[in-house]
Amino acid sequence: MAVGPATLPILHPVSGVRLGIASAGIKKPGRKDVVVIEIAKKATLAGVFTKNAFCAAPVIVSKAHLQQGKNRYLLINTGNANAGTGEKGMKNAYACCKALAEVATTANAESTELKVKKEDILPFSTGVIGEPLPVEKIVAVLPDALESLDENRWAEAAEGIMTTDTRPKGACVQFVYEGKTITVTGISKGAGMIMPNMATMLGFVATDAAVSADLLQALLTEAADLTFNRITIDGDTSTNDSCMLIATGKSGAEVTKENDTLYRLFKDALHQVMLELSLAIVKDGEGATKLVTIRVEQAASQQEALATAYTVAHSPLVKTALFASDPNWGRILAAVGRAGIENLQLDNLQIYLDEVCIVEKGGRADSYTEEAGKKVMSQENILIKIVLNRGTINETVWTTDLSTEYVTINADYRS
Amino acid sequence: MAVGPATLPILHPVSGVRLGIASAGIKKPGRKDVVVIEIAKKATLAGVFTKNAFCAAPVIVSKAHLQQGKNRYLLINTGNANAGTGEKGMKNAYACCKALAEVATTANAESTELKVKKEDILPFSTGVIGEPLPVEKIVAVLPDALESLDENRWAEAAEGIMTTDTRPKGACVQFVYEGKTITVTGISKGAGMIMPNMATMLGFVATDAAVSADLLQALLTEAADLTFNRITIDGDTSTNDSCMLIATGKSGAEVTKENDTLYRLFKDALHQVMLELSLAIVKDGEGATKLVTIRVEQAASQQEALATAYTVAHSPLVKTALFASDPNWGRILAAVGRAGIENLQLDNLQIYLDEVCIVEKGGRADSYTEEAGKKVMSQENILIKIVLNRGTINETVWTTDLSTEYVTINADYRS
């Protein structure tokens, strides 16, 4: 199951970024399971990574190479997450980087300037954990991947990074500033925390704007906090989650904080692309039948707004009620009550399903009818709005319902 | 579904405590749905209540009456939780207390000393929330309940407080000290957070030891923290959870901190009874097929031990793997990784299923075999032991698996 249509929007190329795809047969023969993203020289790169204390080997390597190297290639494989693999996993991640560096250097042999080192490669892996990465299979197809490099392969790359995703995920926004067209294009993958085993949220976004490395990192961190870090399917966090942002500068437009107009336009475009990529993951959540927006308004702090939103988003009772299209306001109220907010006054709280007020003055709203609540809960997109009346902070998170299919998928995947 | 046998152990009477049961037809005609527990004069009473910010009306009233009154009767109804009912709910809770006080005073008319006030009554409600409490139905059967008061009705009372529980729950421990037999007997109810709608964990425990009110409260709080507060089915907390402890003193043995031997004996007996009552709730958890003990050892603090244990206990991916009898160590490891422990070193961690080491040195244990893991995971009782190697603190929580039946129960109950 998944929510909404499965169509991929048009993904415009980003000058300075080429994508190559190959089939290494890591898990299934014939499947596209290796993607290489080549980044033009002088581009900048930023990354955000899983907060799970147990990073997979490729995450550790990518974090280090992001600082140490020239950030020339992203190397992504599916079918194996190279996670929980100890020292051997680190060696395997380095081996893949080294192999790609050698192949890339050979391919560019005419130019000594283009010599690629292993530090210039950032590896990303997703798939089964605890199994040794099949390095030889990956290395064998790297020439194929490099040969296929092309600026127009974003849609294929979106397919190439899928694991249990039921559909490819991509987003693109273009805008014009002083006669220059600026493109932001991205792809993502993820479908919960997942068969096969903890598969991962990955996002790769690129723009042809010029952005300094520091500003790019700040913009990515801020956008990820409001998008990738605000979606939750089951509260589980992968060991491999990563989101990268490339800025090639090929459009000729430079984003700086001083240029307020361009800065805002770019920030909005980036936010929109990353939000679409994030929501695409939620809508493809395992067993998902609904996209649920949980908005907490008038909180005293961001901490209490997010605590409230996530407590509701993770409540199995709220999630099963959503699956059942049951406007069970008592479950939402009880979840808010256990969110750990000090001195929360029940009487001051309102809860809405879309525009329908379900709770006020400490109980079911007088104006509420079961019919009106049921109507909202039957929709594919549902807004649960919780107004705390304690301050001025608003926060939004997105989640799905909890269906029998979720349990079936996660209980059966290894059999 | 439920785990283990459904037999109720022998529940010895506690001198000074009488139990009465009646059928008020609150939700289903003919069902025993009102229980009155009469407490002898000079007994002491202690209580622990839900930490949910939204207490139901009976919880607010019971908390107040515990301090204000003489604690003569506990009045319990099922079928309606009187929660989310606002000001009207408070009035209804008081009305029930007042009615029982009048009936009890009339029944004891010969003795002016026994005049009962509404403050002497503590009300407890469990069942549907958001519906007005049917006060008249309850009041109408209070004479029946008082007439049936008897010290030997613990087992019937255990049935009388059931809602969606599939079995009554009780526990009893007796021990002898200096020729005096001391009894600790209790009953509990709860089966998750629950059809119909957030049903509640309730526990009523009594002893014929003499214990001062302050010490009794301290002992109950400590025992509840290690038992009722260490079980979790789905992480949801009811608005009505309560556990009460009565000490009548009729055995003639007085528990004080100064009498070290008796103090320890009593504390152990109380802990055992409350643990059995708590585990009975877990084993009757909605859709439960397994009783899972999660033990975190060698933590640096209680906070990190509990954070680790609860993160694993609430992980839908771990819970579905338990349902599938799948020794999916990667999911347990990932849950530990996102528990928010600072500077957690993967290499120092061990994870065991019973005695089978599944994770060490940052990955799957060398000695591990899928067969050995599968064998443990197929059991009805499973221990997941996580050794953090960071300190000396150990903590244990208990939970269940997550089955398709859990979703079905919670998605279907109102249809």
CSV table of N, CA and C in Angstrom, one decimal, chain B residues 301-362:
chain,number,residue,atom,x,y,z
B,301,SER,N,23.8,5.1,34.4
B,301,SER,CA,22.8,5.7,35.2
B,301,SER,C,21.4,5.0,35.0
B,302,GLN,N,20.5,5.2,35.9
B,302,GLN,CA,19.2,4.7,35.8
B,302,GLN,C,18.5,5.2,34.6
B,303,GLN,N,18.7,6.5,34.3
B,303,GLN,CA,18.1,7.2,33.2
B,303,GLN,C,18.5,6.5,31.9
B,304,GLU,N,19.8,6.2,31.7
B,304,GLU,CA,20.2,5.6,30.4
B,304,GLU,C,19.8,4.1,30.3
B,305,ALA,N,19.7,3.5,31.5
B,305,ALA,CA,19.3,2.1,31.5
B,305,ALA,C,17.8,2.0,31.1
B,306,LEU,N,17.0,2.9,31.6
B,306,LEU,CA,15.6,2.9,31.3
B,306,LEU,C,15.3,3.4,29.9
B,307,ALA,N,16.0,4.4,29.5
B,307,ALA,CA,15.9,4.9,28.1
B,307,ALA,C,16.2,3.8,27.1
B,308,THR,N,17.2,3.0,27.3
B,308,THR,CA,17.6,1.9,26.5
B,308,THR,C,16.5,0.8,26.5
B,309,ALA,N,16.1,0.5,27.7
B,309,ALA,CA,15.1,-0.6,27.8
B,309,ALA,C,13.8,-0.2,27.1
B,310,TYR,N,13.3,1.0,27.4
B,310,TYR,CA,12.0,1.4,26.8
B,310,TYR,C,12.1,1.6,25.3
B,311,THR,N,13.2,2.1,24.8
B,311,THR,CA,13.4,2.3,23.3
B,311,THR,C,13.3,0.9,22.6
B,312,VAL,N,13.9,-0.1,23.2
B,312,VAL,CA,13.8,-1.4,22.6
B,312,VAL,C,12.4,-2.0,22.8
B,313,ALA,N,11.8,-1.7,24.0
B,313,ALA,CA,10.5,-2.3,24.3
B,313,ALA,C,9.4,-1.7,23.4
B,314,HIS,N,9.6,-0.4,23.0
B,314,HIS,CA,8.6,0.3,22.2
B,314,HIS,C,8.8,0.2,20.7
B,315,SER,N,10.0,-0.3,20.3
B,315,SER,CA,10.3,-0.4,18.8
B,315,SER,C,9.3,-1.3,18.1
B,316,PRO,N,8.5,-0.7,17.2
B,316,PRO,CA,7.6,-1.6,16.4
B,316,PRO,C,8.4,-2.7,15.6
B,317,LEU,N,9.6,-2.4,15.2
B,317,LEU,CA,10.4,-3.4,14.5
B,317,LEU,C,10.8,-4.5,15.3
B,318,VAL,N,11.3,-4.2,16.6
B,318,VAL,CA,11.7,-5.3,17.5
B,318,VAL,C,10.4,-6.1,17.8
B,319,LYS,N,9.3,-5.4,18.1
B,319,LYS,CA,8.1,-6.1,18.5
B,319,LYS,C,7.5,-7.0,17.4
B,320,THR,N,7.6,-6.6,16.2
B,320,THR,CA,7.1,-7.4,15.1
B,320,THR,C,8.1,-8.6,14.9
B,321,ALA,N,9.4,-8.4,15.1
B,321,ALA,CA,10.3,-9.5,15.0
B,321,ALA,C,10.0,-10.5,16.1
B,322,LEU,N,9.7,-10.0,17.3
B,322,LEU,CA,9.4,-11.0,18.4
B,322,LEU,C,8.1,-11.8,18.0
B,323,PHE,N,7.1,-11.1,17.4
B,323,PHE,CA,5.9,-11.8,17.0
B,323,PHE,C,6.3,-12.9,16.0
B,324,ALA,N,7.2,-12.6,15.1
B,324,ALA,CA,7.6,-13.5,14.0
B,324,ALA,C,8.6,-14.6,14.5
B,325,SER,N,9.0,-14.5,15.8
B,325,SER,CA,10.1,-15.4,16.3
B,325,SER,C,11.3,-15.2,15.5
B,326,ASP,N,11.6,-14.0,15.1
B,326,ASP,CA,12.8,-13.8,14.2
B,326,ASP,C,13.9,-13.1,15.0
B,327,PRO,N,15.0,-13.8,15.1
B,327,PRO,CA,16.1,-13.3,16.0
B,327,PRO,C,16.9,-12.2,15.2
B,328,ASN,N,16.2,-11.1,15.0
B,328,ASN,CA,16.6,-10.0,14.2
B,328,ASN,C,17.5,-9.0,15.0
B,329,TRP,N,18.7,-9.4,15.2
B,329,TRP,CA,19.6,-8.6,16.1
B,329,TRP,C,19.8,-7.2,15.6
B,330,GLY,N,19.8,-7.0,14.3
B,330,GLY,CA,20.0,-5.7,13.8
B,330,GLY,C,19.0,-4.7,14.3
B,331,ARG,N,17.7,-5.1,14.4
B,331,ARG,CA,16.7,-4.2,14.9
B,331,ARG,C,16.9,-3.9,16.4
B,332,ILE,N,17.3,-4.8,17.1
B,332,ILE,CA,17.6,-4.5,18.6
B,332,ILE,C,18.8,-3.6,18.7
B,333,LEU,N,19.8,-3.8,17.9
B,333,LEU,CA,21.0,-3.0,17.9
B,333,LEU,C,20.6,-1.5,17.5
B,334,ALA,N,19.8,-1.4,16.4
B,334,ALA,CA,19.4,-0.1,16.0
B,334,ALA,C,18.6,0.6,17.0
B,335,ALA,N,17.8,-0.1,17.7
B,335,ALA,CA,16.9,0.6,18.8
B,335,ALA,C,17.8,1.1,19.9
B,336,VAL,N,18.8,0.2,20.3
B,336,VAL,CA,19.7,0.7,21.3
B,336,VAL,C,20.5,1.9,20.8
B,337,GLY,N,20.8,2.0,19.6
B,337,GLY,CA,21.6,3.1,19.0
B,337,GLY,C,20.8,4.4,19.0
B,338,ARG,N,19.5,4.3,19.0
B,338,ARG,CA,18.7,5.6,19.0
B,338,ARG,C,18.1,5.9,20.3
B,339,ALA,N,18.6,5.3,21.4
B,339,ALA,CA,18.1,5.5,22.7
B,339,ALA,C,18.6,6.8,23.3
B,340,GLY,N,19.4,7.5,22.6
B,340,GLY,CA,19.9,8.8,23.1
B,340,GLY,C,21.0,8.8,24.1
B,341,ILE,N,21.7,7.7,24.2
B,341,ILE,CA,22.8,7.6,25.2
B,341,ILE,C,24.1,8.2,24.6
B,342,GLU,N,24.7,9.2,25.3
B,342,GLU,CA,25.8,9.9,24.8
B,342,GLU,C,27.1,9.0,24.8
B,343,ASN,N,27.8,9.2,23.7
B,343,ASN,CA,29.1,8.5,23.6
B,343,ASN,C,29.0,7.0,23.8
B,344,LEU,N,27.9,6.4,23.3
B,344,LEU,CA,27.8,5.0,23.4
B,344,LEU,C,28.8,4.3,22.4
B,345,GLN,N,29.5,3.4,22.9
B,345,GLN,CA,30.5,2.7,22.1
B,345,GLN,C,30.0,1.3,21.6
B,346,LEU,N,29.7,1.2,20.4
B,346,LEU,CA,29.2,-0.1,19.8
B,346,LEU,C,30.1,-1.2,20.2
B,347,ASP,N,31.4,-1.0,20.1
B,347,ASP,CA,32.3,-2.1,20.3
B,347,ASP,C,32.2,-2.7,21.8
B,348,ASN,N,31.7,-1.9,22.7
B,348,ASN,CA,31.7,-2.4,24.1
B,348,ASN,C,30.4,-3.1,24.5
B,349,LEU,N,29.5,-3.2,23.6
B,349,LEU,CA,28.2,-3.6,23.9
B,349,LEU,C,28.0,-5.1,23.6
B,350,GLN,N,27.2,-5.8,24.5
B,350,GLN,CA,26.8,-7.1,24.2
B,350,GLN,C,25.3,-7.2,24.3
B,351,ILE,N,24.7,-8.0,23.4
B,351,ILE,CA,23.3,-8.3,23.5
B,351,ILE,C,23.1,-9.8,23.5
B,352,TYR,N,22.2,-10.2,24.4
B,352,TYR,CA,21.9,-11.7,24.5
B,352,TYR,C,20.4,-11.9,24.3
B,353,LEU,N,20.1,-13.0,23.7
B,353,LEU,CA,18.7,-13.6,23.8
B,353,LEU,C,18.8,-14.8,24.8
B,354,ASP,N,18.2,-14.6,25.9
B,354,ASP,CA,18.5,-15.6,27.0
B,354,ASP,C,20.0,-15.7,27.2
B,355,GLU,N,20.6,-16.9,27.0
B,355,GLU,CA,22.0,-17.0,27.2
B,355,GLU,C,22.8,-16.9,25.9
B,356,VAL,N,22.1,-16.7,24.8
B,356,VAL,CA,22.7,-16.7,23.5
B,356,VAL,C,23.2,-15.3,23.2
B,357,CYS,N,24.6,-15.2,23.0
B,357,CYS,CA,25.1,-13.9,22.7
B,357,CYS,C,24.9,-13.6,21.2
B,358,ILE,N,24.2,-12.5,20.9
B,358,ILE,CA,23.9,-12.2,19.5
B,358,ILE,C,24.8,-11.1,18.9
B,359,VAL,N,25.2,-10.1,19.8
B,359,VAL,CA,26.0,-9.0,19.3
B,359,VAL,C,27.1,-8.8,20.3
B,360,GLU,N,28.3,-8.7,19.7
B,360,GLU,CA,29.5,-8.2,20.5
B,360,GLU,C,30.5,-7.7,19.5
B,361,LYS,N,31.4,-6.9,20.0
B,361,LYS,CA,32.5,-6.3,19.1
B,361,LYS,C,31.9,-5.6,17.9
B,362,GLY,N,30.8,-4.9,18.0
B,362,GLY,CA,30.3,-4.1,17.0
B,362,GLY,C,29.5,-4.8,15.9
